[in-house]
Coordinates of C-alpha atoms in Angstrom, one line a residue:
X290 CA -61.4 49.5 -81.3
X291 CA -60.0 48.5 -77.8
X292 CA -61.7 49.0 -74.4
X293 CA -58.8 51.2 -73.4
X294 CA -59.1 53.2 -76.1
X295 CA -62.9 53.7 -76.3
X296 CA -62.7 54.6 -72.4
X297 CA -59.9 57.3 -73.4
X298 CA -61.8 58.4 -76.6
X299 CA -65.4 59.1 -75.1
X300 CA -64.7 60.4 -71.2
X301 CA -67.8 61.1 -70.6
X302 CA -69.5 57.6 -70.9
X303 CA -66.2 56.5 -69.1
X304 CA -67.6 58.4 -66.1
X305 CA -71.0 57.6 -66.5
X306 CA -70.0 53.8 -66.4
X307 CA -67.7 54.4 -63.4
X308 CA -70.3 56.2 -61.6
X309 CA -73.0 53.5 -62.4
X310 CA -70.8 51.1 -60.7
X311 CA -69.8 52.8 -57.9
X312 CA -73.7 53.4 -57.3
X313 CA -74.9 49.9 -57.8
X314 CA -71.5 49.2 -55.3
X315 CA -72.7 51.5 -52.6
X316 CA -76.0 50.2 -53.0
X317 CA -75.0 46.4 -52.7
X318 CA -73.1 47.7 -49.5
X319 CA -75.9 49.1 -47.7
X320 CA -77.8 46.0 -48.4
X321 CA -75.3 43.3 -47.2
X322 CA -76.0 41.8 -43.7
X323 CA -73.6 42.7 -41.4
X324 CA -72.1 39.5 -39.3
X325 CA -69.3 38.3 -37.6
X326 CA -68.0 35.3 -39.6
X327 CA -69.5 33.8 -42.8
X328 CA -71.7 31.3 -41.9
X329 CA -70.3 28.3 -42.3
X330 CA -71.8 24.7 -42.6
X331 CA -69.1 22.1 -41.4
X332 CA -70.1 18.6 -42.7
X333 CA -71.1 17.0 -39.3
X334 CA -74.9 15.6 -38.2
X335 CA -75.3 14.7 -34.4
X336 CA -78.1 12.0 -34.2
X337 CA -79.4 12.0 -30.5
X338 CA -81.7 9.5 -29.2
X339 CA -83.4 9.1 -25.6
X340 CA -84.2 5.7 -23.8
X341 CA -85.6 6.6 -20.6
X342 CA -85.0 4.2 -17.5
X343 CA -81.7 2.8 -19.7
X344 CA -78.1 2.7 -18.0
X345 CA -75.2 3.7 -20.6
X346 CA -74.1 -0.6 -21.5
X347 CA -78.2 -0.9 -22.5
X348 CA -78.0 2.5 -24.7
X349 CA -75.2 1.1 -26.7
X350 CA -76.0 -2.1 -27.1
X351 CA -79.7 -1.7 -27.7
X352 CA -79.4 1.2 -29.8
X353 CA -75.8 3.1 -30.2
X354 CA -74.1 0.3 -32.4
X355 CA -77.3 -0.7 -34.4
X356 CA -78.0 3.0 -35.8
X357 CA -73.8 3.0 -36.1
X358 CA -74.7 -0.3 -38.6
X359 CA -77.3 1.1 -40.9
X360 CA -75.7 4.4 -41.0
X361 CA -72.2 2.4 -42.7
X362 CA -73.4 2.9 -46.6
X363 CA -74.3 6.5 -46.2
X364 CA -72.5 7.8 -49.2
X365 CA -69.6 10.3 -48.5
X366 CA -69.3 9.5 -44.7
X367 CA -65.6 10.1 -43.6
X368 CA -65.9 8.8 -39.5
X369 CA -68.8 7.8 -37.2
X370 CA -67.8 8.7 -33.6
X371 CA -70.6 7.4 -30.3
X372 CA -71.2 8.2 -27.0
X373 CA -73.6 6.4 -24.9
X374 CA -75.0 7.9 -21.7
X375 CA -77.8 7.3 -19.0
X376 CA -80.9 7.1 -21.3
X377 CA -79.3 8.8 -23.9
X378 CA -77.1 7.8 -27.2
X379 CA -74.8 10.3 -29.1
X380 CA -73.8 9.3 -32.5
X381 CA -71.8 12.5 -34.1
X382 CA -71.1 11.5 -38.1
X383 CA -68.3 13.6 -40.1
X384 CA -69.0 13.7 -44.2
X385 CA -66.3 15.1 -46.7
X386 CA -66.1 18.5 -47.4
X387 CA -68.4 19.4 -50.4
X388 CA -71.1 16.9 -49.2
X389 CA -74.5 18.2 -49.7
X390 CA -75.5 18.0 -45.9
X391 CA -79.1 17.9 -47.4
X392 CA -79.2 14.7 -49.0
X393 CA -76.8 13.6 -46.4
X394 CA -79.6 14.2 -44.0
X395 CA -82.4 12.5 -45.3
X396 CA -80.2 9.3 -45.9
X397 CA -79.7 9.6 -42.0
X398 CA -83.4 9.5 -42.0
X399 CA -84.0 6.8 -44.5
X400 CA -81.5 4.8 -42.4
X401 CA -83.3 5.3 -39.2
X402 CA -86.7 4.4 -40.9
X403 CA -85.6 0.8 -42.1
X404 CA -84.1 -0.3 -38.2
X405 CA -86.7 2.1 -36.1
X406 CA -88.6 -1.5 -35.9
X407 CA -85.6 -3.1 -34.3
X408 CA -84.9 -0.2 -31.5
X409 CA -86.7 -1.0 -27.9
X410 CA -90.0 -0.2 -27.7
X411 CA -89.9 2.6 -24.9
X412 CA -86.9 4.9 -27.0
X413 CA -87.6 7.9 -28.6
X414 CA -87.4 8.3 -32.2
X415 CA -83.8 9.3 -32.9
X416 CA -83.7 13.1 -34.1
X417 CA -81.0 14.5 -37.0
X418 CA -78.8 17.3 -36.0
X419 CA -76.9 19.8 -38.6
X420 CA -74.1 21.9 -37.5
X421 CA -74.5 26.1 -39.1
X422 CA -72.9 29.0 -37.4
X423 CA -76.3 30.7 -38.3
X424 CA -77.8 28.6 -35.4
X425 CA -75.3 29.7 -32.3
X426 CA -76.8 32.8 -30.8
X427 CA -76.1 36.5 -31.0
X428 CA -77.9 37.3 -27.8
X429 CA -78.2 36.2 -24.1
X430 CA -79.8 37.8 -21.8
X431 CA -80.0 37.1 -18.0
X432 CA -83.4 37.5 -16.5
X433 CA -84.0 37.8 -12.8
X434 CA -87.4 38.0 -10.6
X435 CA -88.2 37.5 -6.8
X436 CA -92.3 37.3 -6.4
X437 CA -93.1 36.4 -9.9
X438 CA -90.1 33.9 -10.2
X439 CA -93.3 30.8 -10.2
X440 CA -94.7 32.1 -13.4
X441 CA -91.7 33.4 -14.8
X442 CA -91.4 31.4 -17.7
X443 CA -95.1 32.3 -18.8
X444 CA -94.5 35.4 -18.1
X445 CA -91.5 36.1 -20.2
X446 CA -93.3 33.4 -23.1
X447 CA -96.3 35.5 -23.4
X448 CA -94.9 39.3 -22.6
X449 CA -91.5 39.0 -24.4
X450 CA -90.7 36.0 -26.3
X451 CA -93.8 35.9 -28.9
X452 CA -93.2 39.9 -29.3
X453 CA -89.9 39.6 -30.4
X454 CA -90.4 36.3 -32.4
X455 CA -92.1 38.9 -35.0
X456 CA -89.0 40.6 -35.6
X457 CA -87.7 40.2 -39.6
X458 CA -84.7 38.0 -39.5
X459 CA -85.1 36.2 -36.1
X460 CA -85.1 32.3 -36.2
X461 CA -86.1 31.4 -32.4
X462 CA -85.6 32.5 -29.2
X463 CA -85.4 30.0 -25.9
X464 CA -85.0 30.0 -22.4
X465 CA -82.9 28.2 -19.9
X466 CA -83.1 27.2 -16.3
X467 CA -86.7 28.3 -16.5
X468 CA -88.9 27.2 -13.4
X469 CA -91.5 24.3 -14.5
X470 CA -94.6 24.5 -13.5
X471 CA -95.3 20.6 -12.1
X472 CA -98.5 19.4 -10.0
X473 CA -97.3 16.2 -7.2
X474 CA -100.1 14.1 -6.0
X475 CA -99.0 13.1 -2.6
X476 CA -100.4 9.5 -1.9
X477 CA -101.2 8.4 1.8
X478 CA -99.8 4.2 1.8
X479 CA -102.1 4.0 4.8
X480 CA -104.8 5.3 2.8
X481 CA -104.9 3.8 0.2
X482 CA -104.4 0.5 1.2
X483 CA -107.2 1.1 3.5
X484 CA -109.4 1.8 0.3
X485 CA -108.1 -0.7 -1.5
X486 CA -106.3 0.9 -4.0
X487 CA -103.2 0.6 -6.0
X488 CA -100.7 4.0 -7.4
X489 CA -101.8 2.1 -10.9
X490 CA -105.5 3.0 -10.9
X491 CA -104.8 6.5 -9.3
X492 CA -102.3 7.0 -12.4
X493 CA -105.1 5.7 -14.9
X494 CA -107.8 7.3 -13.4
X495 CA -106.2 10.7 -13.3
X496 CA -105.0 10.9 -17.0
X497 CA -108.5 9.5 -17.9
X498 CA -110.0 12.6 -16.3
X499 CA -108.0 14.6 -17.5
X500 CA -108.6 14.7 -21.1
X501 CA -110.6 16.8 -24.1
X502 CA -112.2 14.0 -26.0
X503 CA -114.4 14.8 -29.3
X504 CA -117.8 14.1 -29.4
X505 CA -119.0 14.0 -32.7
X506 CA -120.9 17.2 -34.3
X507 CA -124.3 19.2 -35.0
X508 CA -126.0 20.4 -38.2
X509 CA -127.9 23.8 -38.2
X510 CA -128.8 24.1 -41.5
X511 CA -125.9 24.4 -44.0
X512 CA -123.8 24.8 -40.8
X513 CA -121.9 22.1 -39.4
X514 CA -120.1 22.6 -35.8
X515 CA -117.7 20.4 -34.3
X516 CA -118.5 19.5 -30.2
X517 CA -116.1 17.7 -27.8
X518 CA -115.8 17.3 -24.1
X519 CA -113.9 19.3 -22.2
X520 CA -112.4 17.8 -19.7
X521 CA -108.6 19.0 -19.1
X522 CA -108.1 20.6 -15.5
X523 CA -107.8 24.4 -15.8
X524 CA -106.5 24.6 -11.9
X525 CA -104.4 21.9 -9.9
X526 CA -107.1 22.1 -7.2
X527 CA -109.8 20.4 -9.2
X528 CA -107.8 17.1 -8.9
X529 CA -108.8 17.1 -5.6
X530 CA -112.7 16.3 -6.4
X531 CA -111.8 13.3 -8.9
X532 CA -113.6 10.0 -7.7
X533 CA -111.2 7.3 -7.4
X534 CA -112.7 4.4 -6.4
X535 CA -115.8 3.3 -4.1
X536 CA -115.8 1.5 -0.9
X537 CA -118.4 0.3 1.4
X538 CA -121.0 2.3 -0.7
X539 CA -118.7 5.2 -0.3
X540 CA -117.4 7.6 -3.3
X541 CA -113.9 8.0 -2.4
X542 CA -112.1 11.0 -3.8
X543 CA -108.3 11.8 -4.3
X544 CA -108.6 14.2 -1.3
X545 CA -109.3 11.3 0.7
X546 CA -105.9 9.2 0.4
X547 CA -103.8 11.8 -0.8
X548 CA -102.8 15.9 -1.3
X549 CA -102.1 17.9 -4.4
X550 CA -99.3 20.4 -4.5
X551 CA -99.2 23.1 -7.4
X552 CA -95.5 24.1 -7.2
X553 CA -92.2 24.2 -9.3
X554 CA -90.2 21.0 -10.7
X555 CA -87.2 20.7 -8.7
X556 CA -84.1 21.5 -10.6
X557 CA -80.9 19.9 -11.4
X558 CA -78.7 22.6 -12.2
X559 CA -80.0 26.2 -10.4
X560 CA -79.4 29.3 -12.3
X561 CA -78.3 32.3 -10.6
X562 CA -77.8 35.8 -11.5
X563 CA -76.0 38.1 -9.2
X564 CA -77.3 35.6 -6.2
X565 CA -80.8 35.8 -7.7
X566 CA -82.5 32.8 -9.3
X567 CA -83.7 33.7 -13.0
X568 CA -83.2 31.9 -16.2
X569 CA -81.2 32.9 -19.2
X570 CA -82.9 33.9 -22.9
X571 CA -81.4 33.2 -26.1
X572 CA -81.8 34.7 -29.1
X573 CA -81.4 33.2 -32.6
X574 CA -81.2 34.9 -35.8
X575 CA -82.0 33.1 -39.4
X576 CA -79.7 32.6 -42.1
X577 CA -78.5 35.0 -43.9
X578 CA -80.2 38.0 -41.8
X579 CA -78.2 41.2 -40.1
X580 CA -77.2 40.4 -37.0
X581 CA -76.5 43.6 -36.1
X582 CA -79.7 44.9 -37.3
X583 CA -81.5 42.4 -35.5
X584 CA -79.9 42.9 -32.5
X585 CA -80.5 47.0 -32.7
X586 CA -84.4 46.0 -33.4
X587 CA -84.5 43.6 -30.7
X588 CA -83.1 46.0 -28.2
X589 CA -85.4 48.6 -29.0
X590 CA -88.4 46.9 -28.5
X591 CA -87.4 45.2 -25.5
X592 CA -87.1 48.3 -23.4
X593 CA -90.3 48.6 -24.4
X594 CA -91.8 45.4 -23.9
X595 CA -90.1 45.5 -20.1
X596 CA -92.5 47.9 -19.3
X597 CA -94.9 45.3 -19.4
X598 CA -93.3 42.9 -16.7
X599 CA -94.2 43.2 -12.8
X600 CA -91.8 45.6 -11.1
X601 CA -89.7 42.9 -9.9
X602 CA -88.0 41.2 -13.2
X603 CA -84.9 42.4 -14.0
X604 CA -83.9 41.6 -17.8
X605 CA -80.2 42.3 -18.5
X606 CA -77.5 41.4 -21.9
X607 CA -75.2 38.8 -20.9
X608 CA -73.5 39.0 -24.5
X609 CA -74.2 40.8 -27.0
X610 CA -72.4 39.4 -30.6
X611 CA -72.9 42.9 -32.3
X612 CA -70.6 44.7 -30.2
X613 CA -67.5 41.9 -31.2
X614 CA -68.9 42.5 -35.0
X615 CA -68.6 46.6 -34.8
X616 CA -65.5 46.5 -32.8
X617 CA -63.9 44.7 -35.5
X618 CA -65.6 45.9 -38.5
X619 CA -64.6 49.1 -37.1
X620 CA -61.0 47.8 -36.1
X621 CA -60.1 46.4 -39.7
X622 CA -61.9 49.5 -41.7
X623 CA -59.5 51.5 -39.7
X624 CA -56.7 49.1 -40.7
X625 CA -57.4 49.5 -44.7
X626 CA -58.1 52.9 -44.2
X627 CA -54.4 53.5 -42.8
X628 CA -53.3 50.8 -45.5
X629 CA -54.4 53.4 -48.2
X630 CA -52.7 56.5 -46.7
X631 CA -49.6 54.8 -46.7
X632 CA -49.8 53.8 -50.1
X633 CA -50.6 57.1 -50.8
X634 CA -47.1 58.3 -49.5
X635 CA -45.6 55.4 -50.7
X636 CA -46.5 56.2 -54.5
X637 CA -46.0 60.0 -53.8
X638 CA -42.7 58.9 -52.7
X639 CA -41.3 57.6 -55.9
X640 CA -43.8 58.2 -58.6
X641 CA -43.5 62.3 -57.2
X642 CA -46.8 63.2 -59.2
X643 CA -49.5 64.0 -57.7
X644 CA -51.7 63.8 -60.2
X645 CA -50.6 60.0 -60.5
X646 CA -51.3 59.4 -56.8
X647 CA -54.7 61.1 -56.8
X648 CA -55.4 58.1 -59.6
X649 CA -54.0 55.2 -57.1
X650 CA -55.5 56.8 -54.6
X651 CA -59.2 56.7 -56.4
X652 CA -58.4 53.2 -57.8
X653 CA -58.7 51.8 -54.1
X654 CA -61.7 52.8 -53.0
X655 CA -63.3 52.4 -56.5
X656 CA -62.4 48.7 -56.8
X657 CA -63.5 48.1 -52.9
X658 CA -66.7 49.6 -53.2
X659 CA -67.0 47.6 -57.0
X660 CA -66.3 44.1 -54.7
X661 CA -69.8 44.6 -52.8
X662 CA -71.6 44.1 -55.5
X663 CA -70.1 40.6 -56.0
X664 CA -70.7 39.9 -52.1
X665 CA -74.3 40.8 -52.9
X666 CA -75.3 38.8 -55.6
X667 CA -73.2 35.8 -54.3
X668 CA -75.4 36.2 -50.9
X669 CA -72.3 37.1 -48.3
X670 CA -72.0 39.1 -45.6
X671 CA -70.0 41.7 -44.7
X672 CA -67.4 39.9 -41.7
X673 CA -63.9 40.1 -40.5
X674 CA -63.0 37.6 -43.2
X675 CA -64.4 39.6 -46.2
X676 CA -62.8 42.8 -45.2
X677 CA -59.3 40.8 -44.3
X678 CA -59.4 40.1 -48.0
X679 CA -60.5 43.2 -48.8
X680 CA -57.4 45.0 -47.2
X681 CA -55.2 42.1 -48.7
X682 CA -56.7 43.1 -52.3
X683 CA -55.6 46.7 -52.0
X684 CA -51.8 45.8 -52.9
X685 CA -53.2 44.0 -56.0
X686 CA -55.0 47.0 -56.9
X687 CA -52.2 49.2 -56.2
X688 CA -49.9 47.1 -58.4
X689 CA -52.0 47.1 -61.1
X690 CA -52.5 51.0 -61.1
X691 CA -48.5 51.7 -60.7
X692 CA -47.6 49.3 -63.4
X693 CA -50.3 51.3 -66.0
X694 CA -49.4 55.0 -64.4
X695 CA -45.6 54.1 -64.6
X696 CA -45.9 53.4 -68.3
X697 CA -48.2 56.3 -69.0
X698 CA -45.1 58.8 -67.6
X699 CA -42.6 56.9 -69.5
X700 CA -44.6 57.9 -72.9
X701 CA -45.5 61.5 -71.5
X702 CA -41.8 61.8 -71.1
X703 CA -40.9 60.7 -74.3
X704 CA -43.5 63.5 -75.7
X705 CA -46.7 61.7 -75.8
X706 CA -49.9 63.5 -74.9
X707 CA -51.2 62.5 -72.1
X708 CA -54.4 61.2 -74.8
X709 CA -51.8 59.2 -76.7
X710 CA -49.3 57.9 -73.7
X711 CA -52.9 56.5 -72.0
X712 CA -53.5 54.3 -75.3
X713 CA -50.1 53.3 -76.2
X714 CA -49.0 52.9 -72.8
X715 CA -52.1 50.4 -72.0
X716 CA -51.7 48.9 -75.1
X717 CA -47.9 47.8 -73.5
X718 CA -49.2 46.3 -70.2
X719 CA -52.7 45.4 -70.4
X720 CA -52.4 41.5 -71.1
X721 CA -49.9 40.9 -68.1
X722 CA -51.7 43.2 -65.2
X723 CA -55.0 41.2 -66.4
X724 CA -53.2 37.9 -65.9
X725 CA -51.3 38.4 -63.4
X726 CA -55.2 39.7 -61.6
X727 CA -57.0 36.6 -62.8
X728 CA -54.4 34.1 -61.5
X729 CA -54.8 35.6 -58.3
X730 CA -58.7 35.6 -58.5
X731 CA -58.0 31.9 -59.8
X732 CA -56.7 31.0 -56.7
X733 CA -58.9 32.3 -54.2
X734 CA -62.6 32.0 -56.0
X735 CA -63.4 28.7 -55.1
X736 CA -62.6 29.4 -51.9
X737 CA -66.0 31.5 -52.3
X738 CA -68.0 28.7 -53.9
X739 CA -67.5 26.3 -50.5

């Protein structure tokens, strides 16, 4: 017995199928993360690498065209592209599409391991880069203070940041144009030359002392406990009291040739809000998580975690990713909601049943809501590109349903019962409205395996 006949035979577990799948649809829809695009991984790796006190000729001489060299029998590599800066190197590598970015990866690594020996001495170990929309942020935030501006990255580190880091879903959260903490030790030339001393055994001296050095450990009984020295400065003005050197029988200490100042690193670029100076906060989500939901969570418990700051910081969004998403979730569910009114009309127009355009009607929204459950179990998202298709897939639908409705008047015309036309008239069109759908899902499924 065929399908169509079976479903026309025993209406009731017709139904009870349809309404299983329009549950398990609903269900899959509630559970999809809502995002703006699909994330996407382009096949590019960035390889940066830092050689303080180098000019740009040194960078890519030294290091730019050697890592450029070992990187040439990397499998699937399409173009190497370099830039070489002041104490830094850029080496930005394009794979084909379909490359696992993975293994690609650890080649780089591999690569870097066997010429790491041949780099200068003083570089920094070069560090892989991958590209995934996942890792641009969905929050910024602009964060102003006047008194506590000092300690405002602390602040924000230990009041806000850490909170919200326990937040389901998020992946980091940094700041920018945060004020440093730094400690100068102001030498005397006059001084220290009167002493006898050199900036090289202040340096030494100074990052001797300050240091947490283990010192071994004590049984008590079945209990062993680890000691060490503690000797790390808890408050810049303690450097003041380090001996330095000895002259004429006399200790000499850093407060004799020099001063300490516990202040701010001077900054490059200043950031400004509204004429204030603050630093900006980012927020990251991980992949695969609701953005919007994230951002909702994150928002709530910030208003609550601001109670917690001094009087005088001022946190305010910058951008905010969900309100883009909602606007044009909203925007395009509008758009395929208006698609199926008119189609409504239109098969009113010139089937004039409206039985048969109550069944087009319920086709559309019963085939959408049946496409969530694919989205689910292939891990997408719910974006403006899934719902363009989705709105693109309703004239498919609609095709299909007017081709079999079209026939099943033409038999109940003829005299059929409507039992009989459903069967024969099924029976007629079935093989072409399947292939004519599968050569359209043909076409566009692998664009869903990428």
């Amino acid at each position: 017995m065929s399908i169509y006949k079976s479903a026309v035979n025993r209406p009731v577990t017709t139904l009870m199928l349809f309404i299983a799948v329009i549950v398990m649809g609903i269900y899959s829809m509630v559970q999809l993360p809502i995002d703006f695009y699909p994330e996407i991984e382009p096949p590019f790796i960035s390889i940066m690498t830092t050689y303080p006190g180098a000019n740009a000729s040194d960078i890519e001489t030294n290091i730019t065209r050697t890592l450029e060299d070992a990187f040439n029998a990397i499998d699937n590599l399409k173009e190497i592209n370099s830039v070489s800066y002041d104490n830094l190197s850029v080496i930005f590598i394009e794979f084909e599409w379909g490359a696992n970015l993975d293994e690609a990866a650890n080649d780089l690594r591999s690569a870097i391991d066997m010429v790491f020996d041949a780099l200068p001495d003083d570089c920094d170990r070069p560090s892989v880069f991958k590209f995934n929309t996942a890792m641009m942020p969905i929050l910024f935030y602009a964060i102003t203070a006047e008194k506590s501006y000092s300690g405002l990255e602390r602040l924000i580190d230990e009041k806000i940041i850490n909170p919200l880091n326990r937040i389901e879903g998020i992946g980091s959260i940094a700041m920018a144009g945060a004020p440093r903490r730094i400690i100068y030790v102001d030498i005397d030339p006059k001084r220290l030359d009167a002493y006898n001393l050199t900036i090289e055994q202040i340096g030494n001296i100074i990052a001797a002392e300050n240091l947490n050095m283990p010192s071994g450990n004590v049984k008590m009984g079945k209990m062993e406990y680890q000691l060490r020295i503690q000797g790390e400065f808890s408050e810049s003005y303690q450097l003041q009291n380090i001996v330095v050197g000895n002259f004429v029988g006399k200790t000499v200490y850093l407060k004799d040739i020099g001063s300490v100042r516990d202040t701010i690193r001077d900054l490059s670029i200043e950031e400004r809000i509204n004429g204030q100076q603050g630093l900006r906060m980012f927020v990251m989500k991980q992949s695969g998580a609701n953005t919007v939901k994230i951002i909702r969570q994150v928002t709530n418990q910030l208003e609550e975690l601001i109670k917690t700051l001094p009087p005088d910081i001022k946190i305010e969004p910058i951008f905010d990713t969900s309100t883009f998403i909602k606007d044009s979730i909203r925007n395009l569910s509008k758009a395929i909601m208006w698609a199926l009114i008119f189609v409504v009309f239109v098969v009113l127009f010139f089937l004039g049943r409206w039985r048969a355009t109550f069944i087009v009607a319920l086709a559309i929204p019963v085939s959408l809501i049946t496409s969530f459950i694919y989205l689910f179990f292939t891990g997408n998202s719910i974006n403006i590109i899934s719902l363009a298709s989705l709105s693109i897939a309703i004239g498919m639908v609609v095709d299909d349903a007017i081709v079999v409705l079209e026939n099943i008047s033409r038999h109940i015309d003829r005299g059929s019962s409507p039992r009989e036309a459903a069967i024969y008239a099924t029976n007629e069109v079935w093989l072409a409205v399947i292939v004519t759908t599968l050569v359209v899902v043909a076409v566009f499924l692998p664009l869903t395996m990428t």
